Each structure stands twice: as structure tokens, then as C-alpha cells.
Amino acid sequence: MCGIVGYIGKEQAAPFLLDGMSKLEYRGYDSAGIAVMEGSKIRLEKCVGRLDALRAKIAGDMPVGTIGIGHTRWATHGRPCDRNSHPHADESGKFVVVHNGIIENYLVIKEELLAKGHVFLSETDTEVVSHLMAELWDGDFESTVKKILKVIKGSYSLVFMTEHEPGKIICTKKDNPLVIGLGEGENFIASDIPAIISRTRRTFIMSDGEIATVTADGVWVQDINGTPISKKVFVVNWNAEAAEKGGFEHFMLKEIYEQPKAIRDTMTGRVDKENETITFPELNWTSEGMAQINKIFIVACGTAYHAGIVGKYYLEQLARVPVEVDIASEFRYRSPLIDSNTLCIVISQSGETSDTLAALREAKKLGARTLGVTNVVGSAVAREADQVVYTYAGPEIAVASTKAYTTQILAMLMLAIYVGRLRNTLAEDRAKELVRGLGMVPEQVHELLENVDQIKVFARQYASCEDAFFLGRSLDYAVALEGALKLKEISYIHAEAYAAGELKHGTLALIVEGVPVIVLATQSDVYDKTVSNLQEVKAREAVVIAIGFVGDENLKKYADSVIYIPKTDKYIAPLMAVLPLQLLAYYAALTRGCDVDKPRNLAKSVTVE
Ligand code: F6R
């Protein structure tokens, strides 16, 4: 996730910017840059790579000036390279901007600006903002920023500087974080508190739609209509480590709570709420092309493999193409039957997993069309697959994958709706219904994450158990697999997931008094059958925790306890049903004193076979 810093005051800006950016390194980045007001001119320095590369570039020739902005970039639009690094300027160099987020309508704006003669240097969405600033400049900094906000759509934290009004920095935000730090004769801007706590602990958090004018002497906040807003200043008492985790005890918990935003960002530019359709401008597939595809392989490892299983249900049911899901380390050695009418989708958060990459290469060698679904722009999967769909979860630091998984299954659902419409296997009305449902997900996920006390109680209650079972049918089974993996990898409790109908073919022998069994019951077409299986384990005196939709009173009759998730479409349910499972695993691991973010024997990115 990009990191933003800004300084205006009495000291040199560049050393603070570099230090602040280093405190945001935990957010993940692939390039860095700063812009400093040197006299009356803005000097821009940026390059791909770590902060040390930027430091080396300006060593002995640091920009001199007391006003500046800095940025660590986590690539979303355009690969990591010098040109795509922030800050971005217009061609005069007088207008400069840094950005965190996604400008959804940047292509339309870019075309208009190109027609007016603007020359673009990068492939980023952000660069349109600096050109827009030059285009809309009306002699007043605040007024110009307000005009920009009326044009751009999407999610953003934006920080602007201009040579025309050198004594101020203006910033604003929507759906991305921004904090202001207050000093004596100096003020600070940052994406996150760690960047500023070495210099001030007096801060306030910007809210969506607010515009702050920051000078050395003060900060004025207003809305787009010019109405002044008074902000409540608070004193941060976190230490640096706690600040990195945004006040959460672990990165895993922070990442679980980042899911509403990760989901919203992954939908950006794809879920077209106005026309109630799904678009994938990066794919541009046609009905003719899709009619030729007669087989899809989905290949991945671990959690990404589980996302692939969800994807199989989606693609088979909505797009009516046969799908095989394979573990990458198996696929690469088993001579899969592939031809040019096969589409091979590889899913990988990191885009660097060795087996997944080998599987991708094998599929290409055998003549398949390939698509990478990855979270890291410019990763090996992104470079080597014929086409890429990015998930925009932001960097995932905890070893156990959470927000990457939800964005992967979201990507698969959007893809299945898209392909289903192209192949005409999904009725327009049904597609619209799904798109409407998707539009509600970020808010519903947020709501669910605000009410987790019951989950904490269950996790503590069952943290001492030796075994746990997860059951479900259809998509619930696919989610159960992920629930079991989460529990075992971070709490070390032995956990198994079963297709509920399969239990009685052997594993039912393990169900004895007091064994916790988590039963997912969100799939209407197999609901009754799942409830029968629930009763089977209950009859063996298992402790049953059911997961179902709000309002499902029936479950209370059979289960010991029920965790309710917001009511949604059966295809959207996995996006919500997995959340209690992630939280159960997290709080069980916490109770058992496990190293949640770094479970034993595991690594975040498995780049060896
Ligand atoms: C489990 C987990 C792993 C990864 C797997 C693939 O929580 O994170 O199972 O899903 O190692 O990694 P990527 O998605 O980077 O290919």
C-alpha cells in the first residue's frame, strides 16, 4: 500500500520525508520519491527500488527546502519503474501530487487531457491529477483542488503542492487514510501515524471529503463547499511498533479489518454500479473468444488454492465451463491435458510462489491461454501470464492470508459473472442482482467485523481442544477448507474440513463428545442436507457452532451456537462466511499464546519447491 508523508515548517524537509517514509516501509513498496520546494522551484527526485536507492541518488545533493512531500509506491497501475514512481508533475513541473488509492475514471480524464495537448510520462492513474491541476488552475489553490475533486472518481489520499502558492500543502482523502500531525511552527502529513510520531504526538485523522490546507503556522480544514470543519486533536500514546499495526495487536488482525477496503478497491473499475455490470478493461475478452474456451484449470497453492475451489463453483455454475482446480505442485508434474482452447488461471497473492510459477510455465508450454490473478504488480506471475487481473488487497504482512483470500474469491466471482455474460450462460437480470449484492459487501463486511464478541468467546472456549472439524456443502465446503487451514496454521489445533455429505464415509468415527464442529449453512440449495449432517454430528455429542444468515432461526434449534453473517446472495456468502473463521483462528491462536503473525515453520512467500 502506498505511503504518503508531507512536511512544512522550519527544518529541512528532505531528512524528515526520508525518515517518515522509512517508518511506512512495513506497508510494502516498490519505489519511492520526494518533491521539495527549493526556493521558488519544486525539485522532484524519485526512483524504483528501496529507499536506499533514493538516498543514494540524492546523496551529496539533498534537495534543500522546508516544504516537501514524499511517497512510497505499491504499484497498482503501471509496473514499478522510475517513471511510474510518485510524486507526479504536470509538464511545467509547477504542479505536483502524491496519491494513495485508485483513480477509477483516469482513462477518460487522460484521453481528454491528451486531446488538450498534455504529455504523459507514466502509465499511472495518478498522473492525470497533476495534469488536471494545471488544466483547472484558476489562481487559487483551494478552489483548484475542489474542482479536481469534482472530476475524479475512486479512492484516494491526495497531497498537492504548487509553485504558485509555495507556502502551503493541500491534502484530501476518500476511502484511504491520512493523518495530520501538529507541531510548533511546523506541521506534518502522513498515511499513518508511525511516520510522524518521532516529531509530534498531537494528531488528527482526516475524514472522507475533508480538504486540509497545511502551512507552517496552522492547519485549516473545510469541505468541498467551503464549510469550515473543526477537528478533534488527540495525543497518540502508542509506541512505534503498535503504531505500525495501526493500534492492532497483530498484522493479521489489522489485515482482517482491512477487508472492507481491500474488497472495495478490488471492485474499483470492475463493478459498474450504474449499469449493474462487471467490466474488466484489462482483459477486454469477447464472446467469440470465450465461446472457444472448453476447459479451465485453476492452479495455486494453499489459501490461493482454496480461493481456486471457490472459483470452480463460480465459473462452472455461472459461466458453464468445466473447471479443474489443481494444487500447483501436483499440476506441474502430472502432464495435464491441455490445448489451445484451455484457459489456465493461476492465483497467487505474492505472484512469486515457486510451484505456481512452474505450473504457469507448464501450462504455457502446453499451449494454454494463461491468466494470472495476483496481488503484486510486476511480480513474476504478472510478468509471465498472458493477462493479469490484480487483486487490490494491499500488502499482506502476516503469514496467514486473510484479505488476499477474500479479494481472490471476489476476483473469481467478478470473473465468472463477466464470462457468464460473454458466454450468455448467465441471464442479464441475475447478473444485475449479483452486482447489486456485491455493491453492499464492503459495508456488510464492516458491520460483521464490528460485532465479534461472540466469536472471541467461542475461540477462548475451544482454544484448548485438540481437534476441530469444519463442514459444509457446495461453496460452504470450499470456505470450510480455508477455515480449517487458518485454524491449523496459526493455532496448531488439528483441523479438517469435509464436504458434509462425505463425513459418514469414515471421518464420522472421529466425532466424539465435546469435539468442536463448525458447520457452514449459507447455501440454500443444499441447506436441508447440511442441517441433516449437522444433526448427525450433534447426535455424536459434538459441540456444533453453525454459521448462517441473520434471521435463520432454524439453525438455533439444532446447533449449540450460531454465528450470524449478513444476509446476501449464495454466491456472495463466501466473502462473509470466511470472516468468522479467520477470527476464530486468530483468537484461538492468541489464547494459546502462538506467534500469530509468524507461525512456526512457515514463510510468507514460498519461493522454493
Ligand atoms: C496460508 C497462506 C499460504 C499461501 C500459499 C500461496 O494462509 O498464506 O497457504 O496462500 O503459500 O501463496 P501465494 O498466494 O503468494 O502464491
JSON list of C-alpha atoms in Angstrom, two decimals, residues 298-486:
[
{"chain": "A", "resi": 298, "resn": "ILE", "atom": "CA", "xyz": [-7.26, -23.10, -11.79]},
{"chain": "A", "resi": 299, "resn": "VAL", "atom": "CA", "xyz": [-3.86, -23.71, -10.26]},
{"chain": "A", "resi": 300, "resn": "ALA", "atom": "CA", "xyz": [-2.48, -22.39, -6.97]},
{"chain": "A", "resi": 301, "resn": "CYS", "atom": "CA", "xyz": [-1.12, -23.29, -3.52]},
{"chain": "A", "resi": 302, "resn": "GLY", "atom": "CA", "xyz": [-2.53, -23.10, 0.00]},
{"chain": "A", "resi": 303, "resn": "THR", "atom": "CA", "xyz": [-5.07, -20.41, 0.62]},
{"chain": "A", "resi": 304, "resn": "ALA", "atom": "CA", "xyz": [-4.93, -19.34, -3.02]},
{"chain": "A", "resi": 305, "resn": "TYR", "atom": "CA", "xyz": [-5.81, -22.95, -3.96]},
{"chain": "A", "resi": 306, "resn": "HIS", "atom": "CA", "xyz": [-8.84, -22.69, -1.69]},
{"chain": "A", "resi": 307, "resn": "ALA", "atom": "CA", "xyz": [-9.83, -19.50, -3.48]},
{"chain": "A", "resi": 308, "resn": "GLY", "atom": "CA", "xyz": [-9.50, -21.55, -6.68]},
{"chain": "A", "resi": 309, "resn": "ILE", "atom": "CA", "xyz": [-12.02, -24.09, -5.37]},
{"chain": "A", "resi": 310, "resn": "VAL", "atom": "CA", "xyz": [-14.49, -21.27, -4.75]},
{"chain": "A", "resi": 311, "resn": "GLY", "atom": "CA", "xyz": [-13.68, -20.08, -8.27]},
{"chain": "A", "resi": 312, "resn": "LYS", "atom": "CA", "xyz": [-14.55, -23.50, -9.71]},
{"chain": "A", "resi": 313, "resn": "TYR", "atom": "CA", "xyz": [-18.08, -23.31, -8.27]},
{"chain": "A", "resi": 314, "resn": "TYR", "atom": "CA", "xyz": [-18.46, -19.79, -9.66]},
{"chain": "A", "resi": 315, "resn": "LEU", "atom": "CA", "xyz": [-17.15, -20.48, -13.15]},
{"chain": "A", "resi": 316, "resn": "GLU", "atom": "CA", "xyz": [-18.95, -23.79, -13.59]},
{"chain": "A", "resi": 317, "resn": "GLN", "atom": "CA", "xyz": [-22.28, -22.51, -12.32]},
{"chain": "A", "resi": 318, "resn": "LEU", "atom": "CA", "xyz": [-22.28, -19.03, -13.84]},
{"chain": "A", "resi": 319, "resn": "ALA", "atom": "CA", "xyz": [-20.21, -19.48, -16.99]},
{"chain": "A", "resi": 320, "resn": "ARG", "atom": "CA", "xyz": [-20.89, -23.20, -17.60]},
{"chain": "A", "resi": 321, "resn": "VAL", "atom": "CA", "xyz": [-17.29, -24.14, -18.40]},
{"chain": "A", "resi": 322, "resn": "PRO", "atom": "CA", "xyz": [-15.79, -27.32, -16.92]},
{"chain": "A", "resi": 323, "resn": "VAL", "atom": "CA", "xyz": [-13.17, -26.35, -14.35]},
{"chain": "A", "resi": 324, "resn": "GLU", "atom": "CA", "xyz": [-10.42, -28.40, -12.75]},
{"chain": "A", "resi": 325, "resn": "VAL", "atom": "CA", "xyz": [-8.68, -27.00, -9.69]},
{"chain": "A", "resi": 326, "resn": "ASP", "atom": "CA", "xyz": [-5.19, -28.20, -9.06]},
{"chain": "A", "resi": 327, "resn": "ILE", "atom": "CA", "xyz": [-2.51, -27.85, -6.44]},
{"chain": "A", "resi": 328, "resn": "ALA", "atom": "CA", "xyz": [0.40, -26.28, -8.31]},
{"chain": "A", "resi": 329, "resn": "SER", "atom": "CA", "xyz": [2.97, -28.80, -7.06]},
{"chain": "A", "resi": 330, "resn": "GLU", "atom": "CA", "xyz": [0.81, -31.62, -8.48]},
{"chain": "A", "resi": 331, "resn": "PHE", "atom": "CA", "xyz": [-0.20, -29.94, -11.70]},
{"chain": "A", "resi": 332, "resn": "ARG", "atom": "CA", "xyz": [3.36, -29.24, -12.78]},
{"chain": "A", "resi": 333, "resn": "TYR", "atom": "CA", "xyz": [4.31, -32.94, -12.77]},
{"chain": "A", "resi": 334, "resn": "ARG", "atom": "CA", "xyz": [1.16, -34.68, -13.92]},
{"chain": "A", "resi": 335, "resn": "SER", "atom": "CA", "xyz": [1.07, -33.97, -17.67]},
{"chain": "A", "resi": 336, "resn": "PRO", "atom": "CA", "xyz": [-2.30, -32.20, -17.60]},
{"chain": "A", "resi": 337, "resn": "LEU", "atom": "CA", "xyz": [-4.44, -32.48, -20.72]},
{"chain": "A", "resi": 338, "resn": "ILE", "atom": "CA", "xyz": [-4.25, -29.03, -22.22]},
{"chain": "A", "resi": 339, "resn": "ASP", "atom": "CA", "xyz": [-4.70, -27.46, -25.63]},
{"chain": "A", "resi": 340, "resn": "SER", "atom": "CA", "xyz": [-5.16, -24.03, -27.08]},
{"chain": "A", "resi": 341, "resn": "ASN", "atom": "CA", "xyz": [-8.82, -23.98, -26.04]},
{"chain": "A", "resi": 342, "resn": "THR", "atom": "CA", "xyz": [-7.80, -24.34, -22.40]},
{"chain": "A", "resi": 343, "resn": "LEU", "atom": "CA", "xyz": [-7.61, -21.34, -20.12]},
{"chain": "A", "resi": 344, "resn": "CYS", "atom": "CA", "xyz": [-5.27, -21.76, -17.17]},
{"chain": "A", "resi": 345, "resn": "ILE", "atom": "CA", "xyz": [-5.83, -19.36, -14.28]},
{"chain": "A", "resi": 346, "resn": "VAL", "atom": "CA", "xyz": [-3.09, -19.20, -11.67]},
{"chain": "A", "resi": 347, "resn": "ILE", "atom": "CA", "xyz": [-3.86, -17.50, -8.38]},
{"chain": "A", "resi": 348, "resn": "SER", "atom": "CA", "xyz": [-1.08, -16.16, -6.18]},
{"chain": "A", "resi": 349, "resn": "GLN", "atom": "CA", "xyz": [-1.03, -13.37, -3.62]},
{"chain": "A", "resi": 350, "resn": "SER", "atom": "CA", "xyz": [2.72, -12.85, -3.93]},
{"chain": "A", "resi": 351, "resn": "GLY", "atom": "CA", "xyz": [2.97, -13.77, -7.59]},
{"chain": "A", "resi": 352, "resn": "GLU", "atom": "CA", "xyz": [6.30, -15.40, -6.73]},
{"chain": "A", "resi": 353, "resn": "THR", "atom": "CA", "xyz": [5.36, -18.86, -5.39]},
{"chain": "A", "resi": 354, "resn": "SER", "atom": "CA", "xyz": [7.75, -21.30, -7.00]},
{"chain": "A", "resi": 355, "resn": "ASP", "atom": "CA", "xyz": [5.28, -24.15, -7.70]},
{"chain": "A", "resi": 356, "resn": "THR", "atom": "CA", "xyz": [2.63, -21.78, -9.02]},
{"chain": "A", "resi": 357, "resn": "LEU", "atom": "CA", "xyz": [5.13, -20.20, -11.37]},
{"chain": "A", "resi": 358, "resn": "ALA", "atom": "CA", "xyz": [6.31, -23.59, -12.58]},
{"chain": "A", "resi": 359, "resn": "ALA", "atom": "CA", "xyz": [2.68, -24.58, -13.19]},
{"chain": "A", "resi": 360, "resn": "LEU", "atom": "CA", "xyz": [2.11, -21.39, -15.15]},
{"chain": "A", "resi": 361, "resn": "ARG", "atom": "CA", "xyz": [5.15, -22.11, -17.31]},
{"chain": "A", "resi": 362, "resn": "GLU", "atom": "CA", "xyz": [4.00, -25.70, -17.85]},
{"chain": "A", "resi": 363, "resn": "ALA", "atom": "CA", "xyz": [0.52, -24.54, -18.93]},
{"chain": "A", "resi": 364, "resn": "LYS", "atom": "CA", "xyz": [2.06, -22.06, -21.37]},
{"chain": "A", "resi": 365, "resn": "LYS", "atom": "CA", "xyz": [4.40, -24.70, -22.74]},
{"chain": "A", "resi": 366, "resn": "LEU", "atom": "CA", "xyz": [1.44, -27.00, -23.36]},
{"chain": "A", "resi": 367, "resn": "GLY", "atom": "CA", "xyz": [-0.33, -24.25, -25.29]},
{"chain": "A", "resi": 368, "resn": "ALA", "atom": "CA", "xyz": [-2.95, -22.97, -22.83]},
{"chain": "A", "resi": 369, "resn": "ARG", "atom": "CA", "xyz": [-4.04, -19.34, -22.64]},
{"chain": "A", "resi": 370, "resn": "THR", "atom": "CA", "xyz": [-2.98, -18.08, -19.23]},
{"chain": "A", "resi": 371, "resn": "LEU", "atom": "CA", "xyz": [-4.36, -15.60, -16.76]},
{"chain": "A", "resi": 372, "resn": "GLY", "atom": "CA", "xyz": [-2.65, -14.57, -13.51]},
{"chain": "A", "resi": 373, "resn": "VAL", "atom": "CA", "xyz": [-4.68, -13.41, -10.53]},
{"chain": "A", "resi": 374, "resn": "THR", "atom": "CA", "xyz": [-2.20, -11.75, -8.22]},
{"chain": "A", "resi": 375, "resn": "ASN", "atom": "CA", "xyz": [-1.84, -9.04, -5.62]},
{"chain": "A", "resi": 376, "resn": "VAL", "atom": "CA", "xyz": [1.61, -7.82, -6.59]},
{"chain": "A", "resi": 377, "resn": "VAL", "atom": "CA", "xyz": [2.05, -5.64, -9.64]},
{"chain": "A", "resi": 378, "resn": "GLY", "atom": "CA", "xyz": [5.12, -6.57, -11.63]},
{"chain": "A", "resi": 379, "resn": "SER", "atom": "CA", "xyz": [5.51, -9.94, -9.84]},
{"chain": "A", "resi": 380, "resn": "ALA", "atom": "CA", "xyz": [6.70, -13.00, -11.78]},
{"chain": "A", "resi": 381, "resn": "VAL", "atom": "CA", "xyz": [3.12, -14.23, -12.30]},
{"chain": "A", "resi": 382, "resn": "ALA", "atom": "CA", "xyz": [2.11, -10.79, -13.57]},
{"chain": "A", "resi": 383, "resn": "ARG", "atom": "CA", "xyz": [5.05, -10.70, -15.96]},
{"chain": "A", "resi": 384, "resn": "GLU", "atom": "CA", "xyz": [4.74, -14.23, -17.31]},
{"chain": "A", "resi": 385, "resn": "ALA", "atom": "CA", "xyz": [0.98, -14.81, -17.62]},
{"chain": "A", "resi": 386, "resn": "ASP", "atom": "CA", "xyz": [-0.63, -13.73, -20.91]},
{"chain": "A", "resi": 387, "resn": "GLN", "atom": "CA", "xyz": [-3.01, -11.50, -18.97]},
{"chain": "A", "resi": 388, "resn": "VAL", "atom": "CA", "xyz": [-3.38, -10.33, -15.38]},
{"chain": "A", "resi": 389, "resn": "VAL", "atom": "CA", "xyz": [-6.21, -9.50, -13.02]},
{"chain": "A", "resi": 390, "resn": "TYR", "atom": "CA", "xyz": [-4.92, -7.73, -9.95]},
{"chain": "A", "resi": 391, "resn": "THR", "atom": "CA", "xyz": [-6.46, -8.03, -6.54]},
{"chain": "A", "resi": 392, "resn": "TYR", "atom": "CA", "xyz": [-6.02, -4.76, -4.71]},
{"chain": "A", "resi": 393, "resn": "ALA", "atom": "CA", "xyz": [-5.69, -6.07, -1.17]},
{"chain": "A", "resi": 394, "resn": "GLY", "atom": "CA", "xyz": [-2.57, -4.04, -0.45]},
{"chain": "A", "resi": 395, "resn": "PRO", "atom": "CA", "xyz": [0.50, -5.72, 1.03]},
{"chain": "A", "resi": 396, "resn": "GLU", "atom": "CA", "xyz": [-0.19, -8.66, 3.29]},
{"chain": "A", "resi": 397, "resn": "ILE", "atom": "CA", "xyz": [2.39, -8.96, 6.04]},
{"chain": "A", "resi": 398, "resn": "ALA", "atom": "CA", "xyz": [1.02, -11.67, 8.34]},
{"chain": "A", "resi": 399, "resn": "VAL", "atom": "CA", "xyz": [1.96, -15.13, 7.08]},
{"chain": "A", "resi": 400, "resn": "ALA", "atom": "CA", "xyz": [-1.66, -16.30, 7.29]},
{"chain": "A", "resi": 401, "resn": "SER", "atom": "CA", "xyz": [-3.52, -14.96, 4.31]},
{"chain": "A", "resi": 402, "resn": "THR", "atom": "CA", "xyz": [-6.81, -13.17, 5.02]},
{"chain": "A", "resi": 403, "resn": "LYS", "atom": "CA", "xyz": [-7.53, -10.11, 2.91]},
{"chain": "A", "resi": 404, "resn": "ALA", "atom": "CA", "xyz": [-5.71, -11.66, -0.06]},
{"chain": "A", "resi": 405, "resn": "TYR", "atom": "CA", "xyz": [-8.11, -14.64, 0.09]},
{"chain": "A", "resi": 406, "resn": "THR", "atom": "CA", "xyz": [-11.27, -12.51, 0.17]},
{"chain": "A", "resi": 407, "resn": "THR", "atom": "CA", "xyz": [-10.08, -10.41, -2.75]},
{"chain": "A", "resi": 408, "resn": "GLN", "atom": "CA", "xyz": [-9.14, -13.57, -4.67]},
{"chain": "A", "resi": 409, "resn": "ILE", "atom": "CA", "xyz": [-12.61, -15.04, -4.30]},
{"chain": "A", "resi": 410, "resn": "LEU", "atom": "CA", "xyz": [-14.10, -11.67, -5.16]},
{"chain": "A", "resi": 411, "resn": "ALA", "atom": "CA", "xyz": [-11.96, -11.57, -8.32]},
{"chain": "A", "resi": 412, "resn": "MET", "atom": "CA", "xyz": [-13.15, -15.07, -9.22]},
{"chain": "A", "resi": 413, "resn": "LEU", "atom": "CA", "xyz": [-16.80, -14.12, -8.73]},
{"chain": "A", "resi": 414, "resn": "MET", "atom": "CA", "xyz": [-16.46, -10.98, -10.83]},
{"chain": "A", "resi": 415, "resn": "LEU", "atom": "CA", "xyz": [-14.66, -13.00, -13.49]},
{"chain": "A", "resi": 416, "resn": "ALA", "atom": "CA", "xyz": [-17.39, -15.67, -13.52]},
{"chain": "A", "resi": 417, "resn": "ILE", "atom": "CA", "xyz": [-20.13, -13.03, -13.90]},
{"chain": "A", "resi": 418, "resn": "TYR", "atom": "CA", "xyz": [-18.12, -11.39, -16.69]},
{"chain": "A", "resi": 419, "resn": "VAL", "atom": "CA", "xyz": [-17.51, -14.66, -18.53]},
{"chain": "A", "resi": 420, "resn": "GLY", "atom": "CA", "xyz": [-21.09, -15.83, -17.86]},
{"chain": "A", "resi": 421, "resn": "ARG", "atom": "CA", "xyz": [-22.44, -12.76, -19.62]},
{"chain": "A", "resi": 422, "resn": "LEU", "atom": "CA", "xyz": [-20.00, -13.14, -22.52]},
{"chain": "A", "resi": 423, "resn": "ARG", "atom": "CA", "xyz": [-20.97, -16.78, -22.98]},
{"chain": "A", "resi": 424, "resn": "ASN", "atom": "CA", "xyz": [-24.62, -15.93, -22.44]},
{"chain": "A", "resi": 425, "resn": "THR", "atom": "CA", "xyz": [-24.94, -18.57, -19.75]},
{"chain": "A", "resi": 426, "resn": "LEU", "atom": "CA", "xyz": [-25.89, -16.01, -17.11]},
{"chain": "A", "resi": 427, "resn": "ALA", "atom": "CA", "xyz": [-29.11, -14.05, -17.54]},
{"chain": "A", "resi": 428, "resn": "GLU", "atom": "CA", "xyz": [-28.76, -10.29, -17.50]},
{"chain": "A", "resi": 429, "resn": "ASP", "atom": "CA", "xyz": [-31.20, -9.88, -14.60]},
{"chain": "A", "resi": 430, "resn": "ARG", "atom": "CA", "xyz": [-29.36, -12.43, -12.49]},
{"chain": "A", "resi": 431, "resn": "ALA", "atom": "CA", "xyz": [-26.04, -10.70, -13.24]},
{"chain": "A", "resi": 432, "resn": "LYS", "atom": "CA", "xyz": [-27.54, -7.39, -12.19]},
{"chain": "A", "resi": 433, "resn": "GLU", "atom": "CA", "xyz": [-28.82, -8.91, -8.99]},
{"chain": "A", "resi": 434, "resn": "LEU", "atom": "CA", "xyz": [-25.32, -10.19, -8.19]},
{"chain": "A", "resi": 435, "resn": "VAL", "atom": "CA", "xyz": [-23.74, -6.83, -8.98]},
{"chain": "A", "resi": 436, "resn": "ARG", "atom": "CA", "xyz": [-26.21, -5.09, -6.66]},
{"chain": "A", "resi": 437, "resn": "GLY", "atom": "CA", "xyz": [-25.34, -7.62, -3.96]},
{"chain": "A", "resi": 438, "resn": "LEU", "atom": "CA", "xyz": [-21.62, -7.03, -4.47]},
{"chain": "A", "resi": 439, "resn": "GLY", "atom": "CA", "xyz": [-22.12, -3.30, -4.05]},
{"chain": "A", "resi": 440, "resn": "MET", "atom": "CA", "xyz": [-23.31, -3.89, -0.49]},
{"chain": "A", "resi": 441, "resn": "VAL", "atom": "CA", "xyz": [-20.44, -6.16, 0.55]},
{"chain": "A", "resi": 442, "resn": "PRO", "atom": "CA", "xyz": [-17.90, -3.63, 1.91]},
{"chain": "A", "resi": 443, "resn": "GLU", "atom": "CA", "xyz": [-20.50, -2.20, 4.30]},
{"chain": "A", "resi": 444, "resn": "GLN", "atom": "CA", "xyz": [-21.77, -5.65, 5.31]},
{"chain": "A", "resi": 445, "resn": "VAL", "atom": "CA", "xyz": [-18.23, -6.89, 5.96]},
{"chain": "A", "resi": 446, "resn": "HIS", "atom": "CA", "xyz": [-17.56, -3.79, 8.03]},
{"chain": "A", "resi": 447, "resn": "GLU", "atom": "CA", "xyz": [-20.74, -4.39, 10.02]},
{"chain": "A", "resi": 448, "resn": "LEU", "atom": "CA", "xyz": [-19.79, -8.03, 10.67]},
{"chain": "A", "resi": 449, "resn": "LEU", "atom": "CA", "xyz": [-16.32, -7.05, 11.85]},
{"chain": "A", "resi": 450, "resn": "GLU", "atom": "CA", "xyz": [-17.81, -4.63, 14.36]},
{"chain": "A", "resi": 451, "resn": "ASN", "atom": "CA", "xyz": [-19.64, -7.43, 16.21]},
{"chain": "A", "resi": 452, "resn": "VAL", "atom": "CA", "xyz": [-17.16, -10.11, 17.09]},
{"chain": "A", "resi": 453, "resn": "ASP", "atom": "CA", "xyz": [-17.55, -10.55, 20.86]},
{"chain": "A", "resi": 454, "resn": "GLN", "atom": "CA", "xyz": [-19.34, -13.87, 20.46]},
{"chain": "A", "resi": 455, "resn": "ILE", "atom": "CA", "xyz": [-16.56, -15.20, 18.20]},
{"chain": "A", "resi": 456, "resn": "LYS", "atom": "CA", "xyz": [-13.94, -14.21, 20.79]},
{"chain": "A", "resi": 457, "resn": "VAL", "atom": "CA", "xyz": [-15.85, -16.14, 23.46]},
{"chain": "A", "resi": 458, "resn": "PHE", "atom": "CA", "xyz": [-16.04, -19.30, 21.30]},
{"chain": "A", "resi": 459, "resn": "ALA", "atom": "CA", "xyz": [-12.37, -19.07, 20.39]},
{"chain": "A", "resi": 460, "resn": "ARG", "atom": "CA", "xyz": [-11.36, -18.88, 24.06]},
{"chain": "A", "resi": 461, "resn": "GLN", "atom": "CA", "xyz": [-13.78, -21.66, 24.97]},
{"chain": "A", "resi": 462, "resn": "TYR", "atom": "CA", "xyz": [-12.38, -24.11, 22.42]},
{"chain": "A", "resi": 463, "resn": "ALA", "atom": "CA", "xyz": [-8.74, -22.99, 22.34]},
{"chain": "A", "resi": 464, "resn": "SER", "atom": "CA", "xyz": [-7.65, -25.98, 24.41]},
{"chain": "A", "resi": 465, "resn": "CYS", "atom": "CA", "xyz": [-9.19, -28.60, 22.12]},
{"chain": "A", "resi": 466, "resn": "GLU", "atom": "CA", "xyz": [-7.00, -31.00, 20.14]},
{"chain": "A", "resi": 467, "resn": "ASP", "atom": "CA", "xyz": [-9.12, -31.31, 17.01]},
{"chain": "A", "resi": 468, "resn": "ALA", "atom": "CA", "xyz": [-11.76, -29.32, 15.19]},
{"chain": "A", "resi": 469, "resn": "PHE", "atom": "CA", "xyz": [-13.87, -30.07, 12.12]},
{"chain": "A", "resi": 470, "resn": "PHE", "atom": "CA", "xyz": [-15.35, -27.77, 9.51]},
{"chain": "A", "resi": 471, "resn": "LEU", "atom": "CA", "xyz": [-18.30, -28.94, 7.43]},
{"chain": "A", "resi": 472, "resn": "GLY", "atom": "CA", "xyz": [-20.23, -27.54, 4.53]},
{"chain": "A", "resi": 473, "resn": "ARG", "atom": "CA", "xyz": [-21.65, -28.36, 1.15]},
{"chain": "A", "resi": 474, "resn": "SER", "atom": "CA", "xyz": [-21.03, -26.64, -2.18]},
{"chain": "A", "resi": 475, "resn": "LEU", "atom": "CA", "xyz": [-19.46, -23.18, -1.65]},
{"chain": "A", "resi": 476, "resn": "ASP", "atom": "CA", "xyz": [-19.68, -23.69, 2.11]},
{"chain": "A", "resi": 477, "resn": "TYR", "atom": "CA", "xyz": [-17.36, -26.67, 1.72]},
{"chain": "A", "resi": 478, "resn": "ALA", "atom": "CA", "xyz": [-14.87, -24.56, -0.21]},
{"chain": "A", "resi": 479, "resn": "VAL", "atom": "CA", "xyz": [-14.90, -21.96, 2.60]},
{"chain": "A", "resi": 480, "resn": "ALA", "atom": "CA", "xyz": [-14.65, -24.70, 5.25]},
{"chain": "A", "resi": 481, "resn": "LEU", "atom": "CA", "xyz": [-11.33, -25.76, 3.69]},
{"chain": "A", "resi": 482, "resn": "GLU", "atom": "CA", "xyz": [-9.95, -22.29, 4.24]},
{"chain": "A", "resi": 483, "resn": "GLY", "atom": "CA", "xyz": [-11.34, -22.14, 7.79]},
{"chain": "A", "resi": 484, "resn": "ALA", "atom": "CA", "xyz": [-9.53, -25.36, 8.70]},
{"chain": "A", "resi": 485, "resn": "LEU", "atom": "CA", "xyz": [-6.26, -24.17, 7.17]},
{"chain": "A", "resi": 486, "resn": "LYS", "atom": "CA", "xyz": [-6.43, -20.87, 9.09]}
]
